[in-house]
Coordinates of C-alpha atoms and ligand atoms in Angstrom, one line a residue:
M41 CA 9.6 18.8 -48.6
A42 CA 10.8 16.0 -50.8
S43 CA 9.1 15.7 -54.2
I44 CA 7.4 12.5 -55.2
S45 CA 10.3 11.9 -57.6
D46 CA 12.8 12.2 -54.7
E47 CA 10.7 9.8 -52.6
I48 CA 10.7 7.3 -55.4
K49 CA 14.5 7.5 -56.0
R50 CA 15.3 6.8 -52.4
R51 CA 13.2 3.7 -52.1
R52 CA 14.5 0.2 -52.2
T53 CA 11.9 -2.5 -52.0
F54 CA 13.2 -6.0 -52.0
A55 CA 12.9 -9.5 -50.6
I56 CA 15.5 -11.9 -49.2
I57 CA 15.1 -15.4 -50.4
S58 CA 16.8 -18.6 -49.5
H59 CA 16.4 -22.3 -48.9
P60 CA 15.3 -22.7 -45.3
D61 CA 18.2 -22.5 -42.8
A62 CA 20.6 -20.6 -45.1
G63 CA 20.3 -17.5 -42.9
K64 CA 17.5 -15.4 -44.2
T65 CA 16.1 -14.5 -40.8
T66 CA 19.5 -13.7 -39.4
L67 CA 20.5 -11.5 -42.4
T68 CA 17.2 -9.7 -42.2
E69 CA 17.8 -9.0 -38.6
K70 CA 21.3 -7.7 -39.1
L71 CA 20.0 -5.3 -41.9
L72 CA 17.4 -4.0 -39.4
L73 CA 20.1 -3.5 -36.8
F74 CA 22.1 -1.3 -39.3
G75 CA 18.9 0.6 -40.1
G76 CA 18.4 1.3 -36.4
A77 CA 15.0 -0.4 -36.7
I78 CA 15.9 -2.8 -33.9
H79 CA 18.5 -2.5 -31.3
I80 CA 19.3 -6.0 -30.2
A81 CA 19.9 -9.2 -32.2
G82 CA 17.1 -11.7 -31.7
A83 CA 14.3 -9.3 -32.1
V84 CA 13.1 -10.6 -35.4
K85 CA 11.3 -13.9 -34.9
S86 CA 11.9 -16.5 -37.4
N87 CA 8.6 -17.0 -39.2
K88 CA 9.5 -20.6 -40.1
I89 CA 7.7 -23.5 -38.8
K90 CA 10.2 -25.7 -37.2
K91 CA 10.5 -28.8 -39.3
T92 CA 8.9 -31.4 -37.0
A93 CA 7.6 -34.5 -38.6
T94 CA 4.1 -33.5 -38.1
S95 CA 3.2 -29.8 -38.0
D96 CA 0.7 -29.0 -35.4
W97 CA -2.0 -26.4 -35.4
M98 CA -0.3 -24.2 -33.0
D99 CA 2.6 -23.9 -35.4
I100 CA 0.3 -22.8 -38.1
E101 CA -1.3 -20.2 -35.9
K102 CA 2.1 -19.0 -34.8
Q103 CA 3.3 -18.7 -38.3
R104 CA 0.3 -16.6 -39.2
G105 CA 0.8 -14.4 -36.2
I106 CA 4.4 -13.8 -36.8
S107 CA 4.2 -13.4 -40.5
V108 CA 1.8 -10.5 -40.3
A109 CA 4.1 -8.8 -37.9
T110 CA 7.1 -9.3 -40.2
S111 CA 5.3 -9.1 -43.5
V112 CA 6.9 -5.8 -44.4
M113 CA 9.8 -4.2 -42.6
G114 CA 10.5 -0.6 -43.5
F115 CA 13.3 1.5 -42.2
N116 CA 15.6 4.4 -43.2
Y117 CA 19.2 3.8 -43.9
G118 CA 21.1 7.1 -44.6
D119 CA 19.0 8.8 -47.3
Y120 CA 17.4 5.6 -48.3
K121 CA 14.0 4.2 -47.4
I122 CA 14.2 0.4 -47.4
N123 CA 11.3 -1.9 -47.5
I124 CA 12.0 -5.6 -46.9
L125 CA 9.2 -7.9 -47.9
D126 CA 9.3 -11.0 -45.8
T127 CA 8.7 -14.4 -47.5
P128 CA 7.5 -17.5 -45.6
G129 CA 10.4 -19.8 -44.6
H130 CA 8.5 -23.0 -45.1
Q131 CA 8.5 -24.3 -48.6
D132 CA 4.9 -25.4 -48.5
F133 CA 4.1 -21.7 -48.7
A134 CA 6.2 -21.1 -51.8
E135 CA 3.2 -19.8 -53.7
D136 CA 3.0 -16.9 -51.2
T137 CA 6.7 -16.2 -51.9
Y138 CA 6.2 -16.2 -55.7
R139 CA 3.5 -13.5 -55.3
T140 CA 5.7 -11.5 -53.0
L141 CA 8.3 -11.5 -55.6
T142 CA 5.9 -9.7 -57.9
A143 CA 5.9 -6.8 -55.5
V144 CA 9.6 -6.2 -55.2
D145 CA 12.1 -4.4 -57.3
S146 CA 15.1 -6.6 -56.5
V147 CA 16.1 -9.6 -54.5
I148 CA 18.9 -10.8 -52.2
I149 CA 19.6 -14.5 -52.3
V150 CA 21.2 -16.1 -49.3
V151 CA 23.2 -19.3 -49.9
D152 CA 24.9 -21.5 -47.3
V153 CA 28.6 -21.9 -48.1
A154 CA 28.5 -25.5 -47.1
K155 CA 25.3 -26.4 -48.9
G156 CA 25.5 -24.3 -52.0
V157 CA 22.4 -23.9 -54.2
E158 CA 19.5 -25.8 -52.8
Q159 CA 16.2 -26.8 -54.3
Q160 CA 14.1 -23.9 -53.0
T161 CA 16.6 -21.3 -54.2
R162 CA 16.6 -22.8 -57.6
K163 CA 12.8 -22.5 -57.9
L164 CA 12.7 -19.0 -56.6
M165 CA 15.4 -17.9 -59.0
E166 CA 13.2 -19.2 -61.8
V167 CA 10.5 -16.7 -60.8
C168 CA 13.1 -13.9 -60.6
R169 CA 14.3 -14.8 -64.1
M170 CA 10.8 -14.7 -65.5
R171 CA 10.6 -11.1 -64.4
N172 CA 14.2 -10.1 -64.9
T173 CA 14.4 -9.2 -61.2
P174 CA 17.9 -8.0 -60.3
V175 CA 19.6 -10.3 -57.8
I176 CA 22.5 -9.9 -55.4
I177 CA 23.8 -13.1 -53.8
F178 CA 25.1 -13.4 -50.3
V179 CA 27.2 -16.5 -49.5
N180 CA 26.7 -17.0 -45.8
K181 CA 28.3 -18.9 -42.9
L182 CA 31.9 -18.3 -43.9
D183 CA 32.8 -18.9 -40.2
R184 CA 31.9 -22.5 -40.8
E185 CA 33.7 -25.1 -42.8
G186 CA 32.3 -25.1 -46.3
R187 CA 33.1 -25.3 -50.0
D188 CA 35.7 -23.6 -52.0
P189 CA 34.4 -20.2 -53.0
F190 CA 35.3 -20.7 -56.7
E191 CA 33.4 -23.9 -56.6
I192 CA 30.4 -22.1 -55.1
L193 CA 30.6 -19.5 -57.8
D194 CA 30.5 -22.2 -60.5
E195 CA 27.6 -23.8 -58.9
L196 CA 25.7 -20.5 -58.6
E197 CA 26.3 -19.9 -62.2
S198 CA 25.2 -23.3 -63.5
E199 CA 22.3 -23.9 -61.0
L200 CA 20.9 -20.4 -61.0
K201 CA 21.6 -19.8 -64.7
I202 CA 23.0 -16.4 -64.2
T203 CA 26.4 -14.8 -64.8
V204 CA 28.0 -14.1 -61.4
R205 CA 30.6 -11.5 -60.4
P206 CA 32.2 -11.6 -56.9
L207 CA 32.3 -8.1 -55.4
S208 CA 34.0 -9.4 -52.2
W209 CA 36.3 -12.3 -51.5
P210 CA 36.9 -14.3 -48.4
I211 CA 40.3 -15.0 -46.9
N212 CA 40.0 -18.7 -46.0
I213 CA 36.8 -20.1 -44.5
G214 CA 35.8 -22.0 -41.4
A215 CA 38.2 -22.0 -38.5
K216 CA 40.8 -20.2 -40.6
F217 CA 38.4 -17.5 -41.8
K218 CA 40.3 -14.2 -41.5
G219 CA 38.2 -11.7 -43.3
V220 CA 36.8 -10.4 -46.6
Y221 CA 38.4 -8.2 -49.2
N222 CA 35.9 -5.9 -50.6
I223 CA 36.5 -5.7 -54.4
Y224 CA 33.8 -3.1 -54.9
E225 CA 35.3 -0.6 -52.4
H226 CA 38.9 -1.9 -52.3
S227 CA 39.0 -2.4 -48.6
L228 CA 39.8 -5.2 -46.2
D229 CA 37.7 -6.2 -43.2
L230 CA 39.1 -8.5 -40.6
F231 CA 36.9 -11.1 -39.0
T232 CA 36.5 -11.3 -35.3
P233 CA 33.9 -13.8 -34.3
N234 CA 31.4 -11.7 -32.4
K235 CA 27.7 -11.6 -32.9
Q236 CA 27.2 -8.0 -32.2
K237 CA 30.3 -6.1 -33.1
V238 CA 30.9 -4.8 -36.6
S239 CA 34.1 -6.0 -38.2
E240 CA 37.5 -4.2 -38.0
R241 CA 38.6 -2.4 -41.2
V242 CA 42.2 -2.2 -42.3
E243 CA 43.0 0.9 -44.3
I244 CA 44.7 0.0 -47.6
D245 CA 45.6 1.7 -50.8
D246 CA 45.2 -1.3 -53.1
I247 CA 45.6 -5.0 -53.3
N248 CA 49.4 -4.7 -53.2
D249 CA 49.4 -2.8 -49.9
K250 CA 51.7 -4.4 -47.4
A251 CA 49.1 -3.7 -44.7
I252 CA 47.3 -6.8 -46.0
D253 CA 50.3 -9.0 -45.4
E254 CA 50.6 -7.6 -41.9
A255 CA 47.0 -8.1 -41.2
V256 CA 46.5 -11.7 -42.5
G257 CA 50.0 -13.0 -42.9
E258 CA 52.1 -13.3 -46.1
T259 CA 50.8 -16.7 -47.2
D260 CA 47.1 -15.7 -47.1
A261 CA 47.9 -12.3 -48.6
S262 CA 49.6 -13.8 -51.5
K263 CA 46.8 -16.3 -52.0
L264 CA 44.3 -13.4 -51.9
R265 CA 46.3 -11.6 -54.7
D266 CA 46.3 -14.8 -56.8
D267 CA 42.6 -15.3 -56.3
L268 CA 41.8 -11.8 -57.2
E269 CA 43.9 -12.0 -60.4
L270 CA 42.0 -15.1 -61.3
I271 CA 38.7 -13.4 -60.6
E272 CA 39.7 -10.4 -62.8
G273 CA 40.7 -12.8 -65.5
V274 CA 37.7 -15.1 -65.4
Y275 CA 34.7 -13.0 -64.4
P276 CA 33.4 -10.1 -66.4
E277 CA 33.8 -6.5 -65.1
F278 CA 30.9 -5.6 -62.8
N279 CA 28.4 -3.7 -64.9
V280 CA 25.5 -2.1 -63.1
S281 CA 23.2 -2.1 -66.1
E282 CA 23.7 -5.9 -66.5
Y283 CA 22.8 -6.3 -62.9
L284 CA 19.7 -4.1 -63.3
N285 CA 18.4 -6.1 -66.3
G286 CA 18.8 -9.3 -64.4
S287 CA 21.6 -10.9 -66.3
L288 CA 24.5 -10.4 -63.8
A289 CA 24.4 -11.2 -60.1
P290 CA 27.1 -9.6 -57.9
V291 CA 28.2 -12.0 -55.1
F292 CA 29.2 -11.1 -51.5
F293 CA 30.7 -13.4 -48.9
G294 CA 30.2 -13.1 -45.2
S295 CA 28.6 -14.4 -42.0
A296 CA 25.2 -13.0 -41.1
L297 CA 25.4 -14.4 -37.6
N298 CA 28.6 -12.6 -37.0
T299 CA 27.4 -9.4 -38.7
F300 CA 30.3 -9.8 -41.0
G301 CA 30.1 -8.6 -44.6
V302 CA 26.6 -7.4 -44.0
K303 CA 27.3 -3.7 -44.0
E304 CA 29.3 -4.0 -47.2
L305 CA 26.4 -5.8 -48.7
L306 CA 23.9 -3.2 -47.6
D307 CA 26.1 -0.3 -48.7
C308 CA 26.5 -1.7 -52.1
F309 CA 22.9 -2.7 -52.3
V310 CA 21.5 0.8 -51.6
K311 CA 23.8 2.2 -54.3
I312 CA 23.1 -0.2 -57.1
A313 CA 19.6 -1.7 -56.4
P314 CA 16.8 -0.2 -58.4
S315 CA 14.2 2.2 -57.1
P316 CA 10.6 1.4 -58.0
K317 CA 10.4 0.5 -61.7
P318 CA 7.5 1.0 -64.2
V319 CA 4.9 -1.7 -63.8
N320 CA 2.9 -3.4 -66.6
A321 CA -0.8 -3.3 -66.6
E322 CA -2.8 -5.0 -69.4
E323 CA -3.6 -1.6 -70.9
R324 CA -0.2 0.1 -70.7
Q325 CA 2.9 0.5 -68.7
I326 CA 2.6 2.7 -65.6
N327 CA 5.5 4.8 -64.6
P328 CA 6.0 5.3 -60.8
E329 CA 6.3 9.1 -61.3
E330 CA 2.8 9.4 -62.8
E331 CA 0.7 11.6 -60.5
P332 CA -2.5 9.5 -60.2
F333 CA -2.2 6.7 -57.6
T334 CA -2.2 3.1 -58.7
G335 CA -1.5 -0.1 -56.8
F336 CA -2.3 -3.8 -56.6
V337 CA -3.0 -6.4 -53.9
F338 CA -0.3 -9.0 -53.7
K339 CA -1.0 -10.6 -50.4
I340 CA -4.0 -11.0 -48.1
H341 CA -3.5 -11.9 -44.5
A342 CA -6.4 -13.3 -42.5
N343 CA -7.0 -12.2 -39.0
M344 CA -5.9 -14.8 -36.4
D345 CA -9.0 -14.3 -34.4
P346 CA -11.7 -16.4 -35.8
N347 CA -14.4 -14.3 -34.3
H348 CA -13.4 -11.3 -36.4
R349 CA -13.2 -12.5 -39.9
S350 CA -11.2 -9.6 -41.1
C351 CA -8.1 -9.5 -43.2
I352 CA -5.3 -7.2 -44.1
A353 CA -4.8 -6.7 -47.8
F354 CA -1.3 -5.7 -48.7
V355 CA -1.2 -3.1 -51.5
K356 CA 2.0 -2.3 -53.3
V357 CA 1.9 1.4 -54.4
C358 CA 3.0 1.5 -58.1
S359 CA 2.5 5.1 -59.0
G360 CA 1.6 8.5 -57.5
K361 CA 0.9 9.1 -53.9
F362 CA -1.5 7.0 -51.8
E363 CA -3.5 9.1 -49.4
R364 CA -5.6 8.1 -46.4
N365 CA -9.3 8.9 -46.9
A366 CA -8.9 9.6 -50.6
N367 CA -11.3 7.9 -53.0
Y368 CA -9.9 5.1 -55.0
K369 CA -11.5 2.8 -57.5
H370 CA -11.5 -1.0 -56.9
I371 CA -11.3 -2.0 -60.6
R372 CA -12.7 -5.5 -60.3
T373 CA -15.9 -4.4 -58.7
G374 CA -16.0 -0.9 -60.1
K375 CA -16.6 0.4 -56.5
M376 CA -15.1 3.6 -55.2
M377 CA -13.5 3.0 -51.8
R378 CA -12.0 5.1 -49.0
F379 CA -9.5 3.8 -46.6
A380 CA -9.6 5.4 -43.1
A381 CA -7.0 3.3 -41.5
P382 CA -4.3 2.2 -43.9
T383 CA -1.2 1.0 -42.1
A384 CA 2.5 1.0 -42.9
F385 CA 5.2 -0.9 -41.3
M386 CA 8.2 1.1 -40.0
A387 CA 10.9 -0.1 -37.6
Q388 CA 8.8 -3.1 -36.7
K389 CA 5.8 -1.0 -35.7
K390 CA 2.6 -1.0 -37.6
S391 CA 0.9 2.4 -37.6
I392 CA -1.7 4.3 -39.5
V393 CA -0.2 6.3 -42.3
D394 CA -1.5 9.4 -44.1
E395 CA 0.5 8.8 -47.3
A396 CA 2.6 6.3 -49.1
F397 CA 4.8 6.4 -52.2
P398 CA 5.7 4.0 -55.0
G399 CA 7.7 1.1 -53.6
D400 CA 5.8 1.3 -50.3
I401 CA 3.4 -1.3 -49.1
V402 CA 0.2 -0.3 -47.3
G403 CA -1.9 -2.7 -45.3
I404 CA -5.6 -2.1 -45.7
P405 CA -8.0 -3.7 -43.2
D406 CA -10.6 -5.6 -45.2
T407 CA -13.6 -7.7 -44.7
G408 CA -13.6 -9.8 -47.8
N409 CA -13.6 -7.2 -50.6
F410 CA -10.2 -7.9 -52.0
K411 CA -8.7 -10.8 -54.0
I412 CA -5.1 -11.3 -54.7
G413 CA -4.2 -9.4 -57.9
D414 CA -6.9 -6.7 -57.5
T415 CA -6.0 -3.3 -58.9
L416 CA -6.7 0.1 -57.1
T417 CA -6.4 3.4 -59.0
S418 CA -7.4 7.0 -58.8
G419 CA -10.0 6.2 -61.5
E420 CA -8.3 4.9 -64.6
E421 CA -9.4 1.4 -65.7
L422 CA -6.2 -0.6 -65.3
H423 CA -5.5 -4.2 -64.6
F424 CA -2.0 -5.0 -63.3
K425 CA -0.5 -8.1 -64.7
G426 CA 2.1 -10.3 -63.2
L427 CA 0.5 -12.3 -60.4
P428 CA 0.7 -15.7 -61.9
S429 CA -0.5 -18.9 -60.3
F430 CA 1.9 -21.7 -60.8
S431 CA 1.0 -25.2 -61.5
P432 CA 0.5 -26.8 -58.1
E433 CA 2.3 -29.9 -57.1
M434 CA -0.1 -31.7 -54.9
F435 CA -3.8 -32.3 -55.5
K436 CA -6.7 -33.5 -53.4
Y437 CA -10.5 -33.6 -53.9
I438 CA -12.3 -31.7 -51.1
E439 CA -15.4 -33.4 -49.8
N440 CA -18.0 -31.9 -47.5
T441 CA -18.5 -34.1 -44.3
D442 CA -21.3 -32.0 -42.8
P443 CA -24.2 -31.7 -45.2
M444 CA -25.8 -29.0 -43.0
K445 CA -22.8 -26.7 -43.5
S446 CA -22.4 -26.9 -47.3
K447 CA -22.9 -23.1 -47.7
Q448 CA -20.3 -22.4 -45.1
L449 CA -17.9 -24.7 -46.8
E450 CA -18.5 -23.0 -50.2
K451 CA -17.9 -19.6 -48.7
G452 CA -14.8 -20.7 -46.8
I453 CA -13.3 -22.3 -49.9
Q454 CA -14.0 -19.3 -52.0
Q455 CA -12.5 -16.8 -49.5
L456 CA -9.4 -19.0 -48.8
M457 CA -8.8 -19.2 -52.6
D458 CA -9.3 -15.4 -52.9
E459 CA -6.6 -15.1 -50.2
G460 CA -4.4 -17.3 -52.3
V461 CA -4.0 -20.1 -49.9
A462 CA -4.3 -22.7 -52.7
Q463 CA -5.8 -23.1 -56.1
L464 CA -9.2 -24.5 -56.9
F465 CA -10.0 -26.4 -60.0
I466 CA -13.4 -27.9 -61.0
N467 CA -13.1 -31.2 -62.7
Q468 CA -15.3 -30.9 -65.8
F469 CA -15.9 -34.7 -65.9
N470 CA -17.3 -35.3 -62.5
G471 CA -17.9 -31.8 -61.2
R472 CA -15.7 -32.3 -58.2
K473 CA -13.7 -29.6 -56.5
L474 CA -10.0 -30.2 -56.7
I475 CA -7.6 -28.2 -54.5
G476 CA -4.0 -27.8 -55.7
T477 CA -1.2 -26.8 -53.4
V478 CA 2.6 -26.7 -53.3
G479 CA 2.8 -28.7 -50.1
Q480 CA 1.0 -30.9 -47.6
L481 CA 0.8 -28.2 -45.0
Q482 CA -1.6 -26.1 -47.0
F483 CA -4.2 -28.9 -46.9
E484 CA -3.9 -28.9 -43.1
V485 CA -4.2 -25.2 -43.0
I486 CA -7.3 -25.2 -45.2
Q487 CA -9.0 -27.9 -43.2
Y488 CA -8.2 -26.2 -39.9
R489 CA -9.3 -22.8 -41.1
L490 CA -12.5 -24.0 -42.7
L491 CA -13.5 -25.6 -39.3
H492 CA -12.4 -22.7 -37.1
E493 CA -13.3 -19.7 -39.2
Y494 CA -16.3 -21.1 -41.1
G495 CA -17.6 -24.0 -39.0
A496 CA -17.3 -26.2 -42.0
Q497 CA -15.9 -29.7 -42.0
C498 CA -14.1 -31.4 -44.9
R499 CA -12.2 -34.5 -45.7
W500 CA -9.5 -34.9 -48.4
E501 CA -9.4 -37.5 -51.0
P502 CA -5.9 -37.9 -52.4
V503 CA -5.6 -38.0 -56.2
S504 CA -2.5 -38.8 -58.0
L505 CA -1.8 -36.1 -60.5
H506 CA 1.5 -34.9 -62.0
K507 CA 0.6 -31.4 -63.0
A508 CA -2.3 -29.1 -63.9
C509 CA -1.5 -27.0 -66.9
W510 CA -3.3 -24.2 -68.6
I511 CA -3.9 -24.9 -72.2
E512 CA -4.6 -22.7 -75.2
S513 CA -4.5 -22.8 -79.0
D514 CA -4.9 -20.5 -81.9
D515 CA -6.9 -23.2 -83.6
N516 CA -10.3 -23.5 -81.9
D517 CA -11.1 -26.8 -83.5
A518 CA -7.8 -28.3 -82.3
L519 CA -8.6 -27.1 -78.8
E520 CA -12.1 -28.6 -78.8
A521 CA -10.7 -31.9 -80.2
F522 CA -8.2 -32.0 -77.4
K523 CA -10.8 -31.3 -74.7
K524 CA -13.0 -34.0 -76.1
R525 CA -10.3 -36.5 -76.3
K526 CA -9.1 -35.7 -72.7
H527 CA -12.6 -35.0 -71.3
Q528 CA -11.9 -37.0 -68.2
F529 CA -8.9 -34.9 -67.4
M530 CA -10.2 -31.4 -68.1
A531 CA -10.9 -28.9 -65.4
I532 CA -11.5 -25.2 -65.2
D533 CA -9.7 -22.8 -62.9
R534 CA -11.3 -20.0 -60.8
D535 CA -11.4 -17.7 -63.9
G536 CA -13.0 -20.4 -66.0
R537 CA -9.9 -21.1 -68.0
D538 CA -9.2 -24.6 -69.4
V539 CA -6.8 -26.7 -67.4
F540 CA -5.5 -30.1 -68.3
L541 CA -4.8 -32.5 -65.5
A542 CA -2.0 -34.7 -66.5
D543 CA -1.7 -37.8 -64.3
S544 CA 2.0 -38.5 -65.1
G545 CA 4.9 -36.8 -66.8
Y546 CA 4.7 -39.4 -69.5
V547 CA 1.0 -38.6 -70.3
L548 CA 1.9 -34.9 -70.4
T549 CA 4.8 -35.5 -72.9
M550 CA 2.6 -37.7 -75.0
A551 CA -0.1 -35.0 -75.1
Q552 CA 2.4 -32.4 -76.0
N553 CA 3.7 -34.6 -78.9
D554 CA 0.2 -35.7 -80.1
F555 CA -1.3 -32.2 -80.0
P556 CA 1.3 -29.9 -81.5
K557 CA -1.3 -27.1 -81.9
I558 CA -2.0 -26.9 -78.2
R559 CA 0.2 -24.8 -76.0
F560 CA 0.7 -26.1 -72.4
H561 CA 1.5 -23.5 -69.7
F562 CA 2.8 -24.1 -66.3
S563 CA 1.9 -20.8 -64.9
S564 CA -1.4 -19.0 -65.3
E565 CA 0.1 -16.0 -67.0
F566 CA 1.0 -16.5 -70.6
Ligands
G4P735 P1 16.4 -19.1 -42.5 O1 15.7 -17.9 -42.0 O2 17.0 -18.9 -43.8 O3 15.7 -20.4 -42.3 O4 17.7 -19.2 -41.5 P2 18.1 -18.6 -40.1 O5 18.4 -17.2 -40.2 O6 17.0 -18.9 -39.1 O7 19.4 -19.4 -39.8 C1 19.4 -20.8 -39.7 C2 20.5 -21.2 -38.7 O8 21.8 -20.8 -39.2 C3 20.4 -20.6 -37.4 O9 20.8 -21.5 -36.4 C4 21.3 -19.4 -37.4 O10 21.8 -19.0 -36.2 C5 22.4 -20.0 -38.3 N1 23.3 -19.0 -39.0 C6 22.9 -17.9 -39.7 N2 23.9 -17.3 -40.2 C7 25.0 -17.9 -39.8 C8 26.4 -17.7 -40.0 O11 26.8 -16.7 -40.6 N3 27.2 -18.6 -39.4 C9 26.8 -19.6 -38.6 N4 27.7 -20.4 -38.1 N5 25.5 -19.9 -38.4 C10 24.6 -19.0 -39.0 P3 19.8 -22.4 -35.6 O12 20.6 -23.1 -34.6 O13 19.0 -23.2 -36.5 O14 18.8 -21.4 -34.9 P4 19.0 -20.5 -33.7 O15 18.6 -21.4 -32.6 O16 20.5 -20.0 -33.6 O17 18.1 -19.3 -33.9

């Protein structure tokens, strides 16, 4: 039987992130095909809400249904156990993605070769950078016309603010796309547009092998040699430790739809991507190899059926072995808990598991005990850090429209916030409840769920705010003076912390200039 340490070493827990439409779902599916977790393409449903002008309720429900099924996809690939954590495609659920990134050990970023780095990718990369998460970049859709690969590399470097290093290189793109030279393995794969078949490999000794000329023609072979010479001259040597500390991103080229370049990506990924890393708790750093179990809740998924208000709490195992029916301490409440039906997600099937190891995700059925960020341990008082809330981008006051149901509304709001659907702030000036989100769709989700799950009705009152930022200072008098001066714009978050509501970028800059002793933070963890 494998030891815990062997189990840890063979685990790769990661997320694929991209701007919508770059090919995340397609790539995920192809990885699952290689892992034997699915047998036909098309089995993984896209969890994105199609971008219609108005999103309707069915879409939201569908999204919730699909995303629980695809929240975690575990499968074995060779000796490795791979856990892909799914992230919502729609950018209005970006906060959910940020949290998922706290539970992964590395990330694969998918970029569309025609579109380059898009807004959502830039934002998600910022979160990766904050945590020094190792990233591999997959430039997708080489079968379509797109931009020059060198230009894409420059853009990746400047927009994502990370040093890049190509590990594969395309021979032409679009209609003339012939294949990819794998710099990491020194091999050549020829492209045949076919959605199911894996590419054809040409055996070569090195880049000067005449077999390349025979396979792609002399002109393209000579261009490939020139390109590679340039790459060797311009880009640093690939260094795994720089990748692991998040300062260097290897880049692969391919076409997910054609299953091209995907196996090379996966083979390199399992070799270089990190196994579960130590995790920081407020008290100390926890090593995955420690025997006692520890884990934290990074996602809560509500049941679709409004008659059964149950949820699944997703727990990332950080250390030790998680066992079914063992007694674990829920640190926030101090309660001991036993889980009779924890589930894991293997090969697209959700089933009850008896044990799980660091890097694994277990789903725990819950009826409202858990909040995002909760820590579970074998007994030690630990609080995992690293589940920050980010300053929301849209704000609305929430108003009760059915005075008979104010209790239901209160409860609904509280539980939805515990689930991490949005953030609640209480304006200290007028006592009103302000909900902050990253997108319009979340307001619709909240209103819909309050009505259907809690029988409470609400109405939104738009408020024009630029940002909510957490403030602190080493100088208490300065802090009090600031709060007094800005009393109309002060709020507290769910944990009672001071938040400044800046109604414009200008006001915020002025406040930063006028109050140098105050620190303004754009995420709740500082
Ligand atoms: P996402 O999850 O990142 O949002 O992207 P998704 O995989 O759904 O891909 C977006 C669209 O791009 C899909 O087409 C998909 O088939 C296409 N696509 C993905 N990889 C490639 C590729 O390598 N080459 C080409 N040419 N297209 C690719 P769609 O028409 O929007 O959806 P569908 O109807 O095909 O599912």
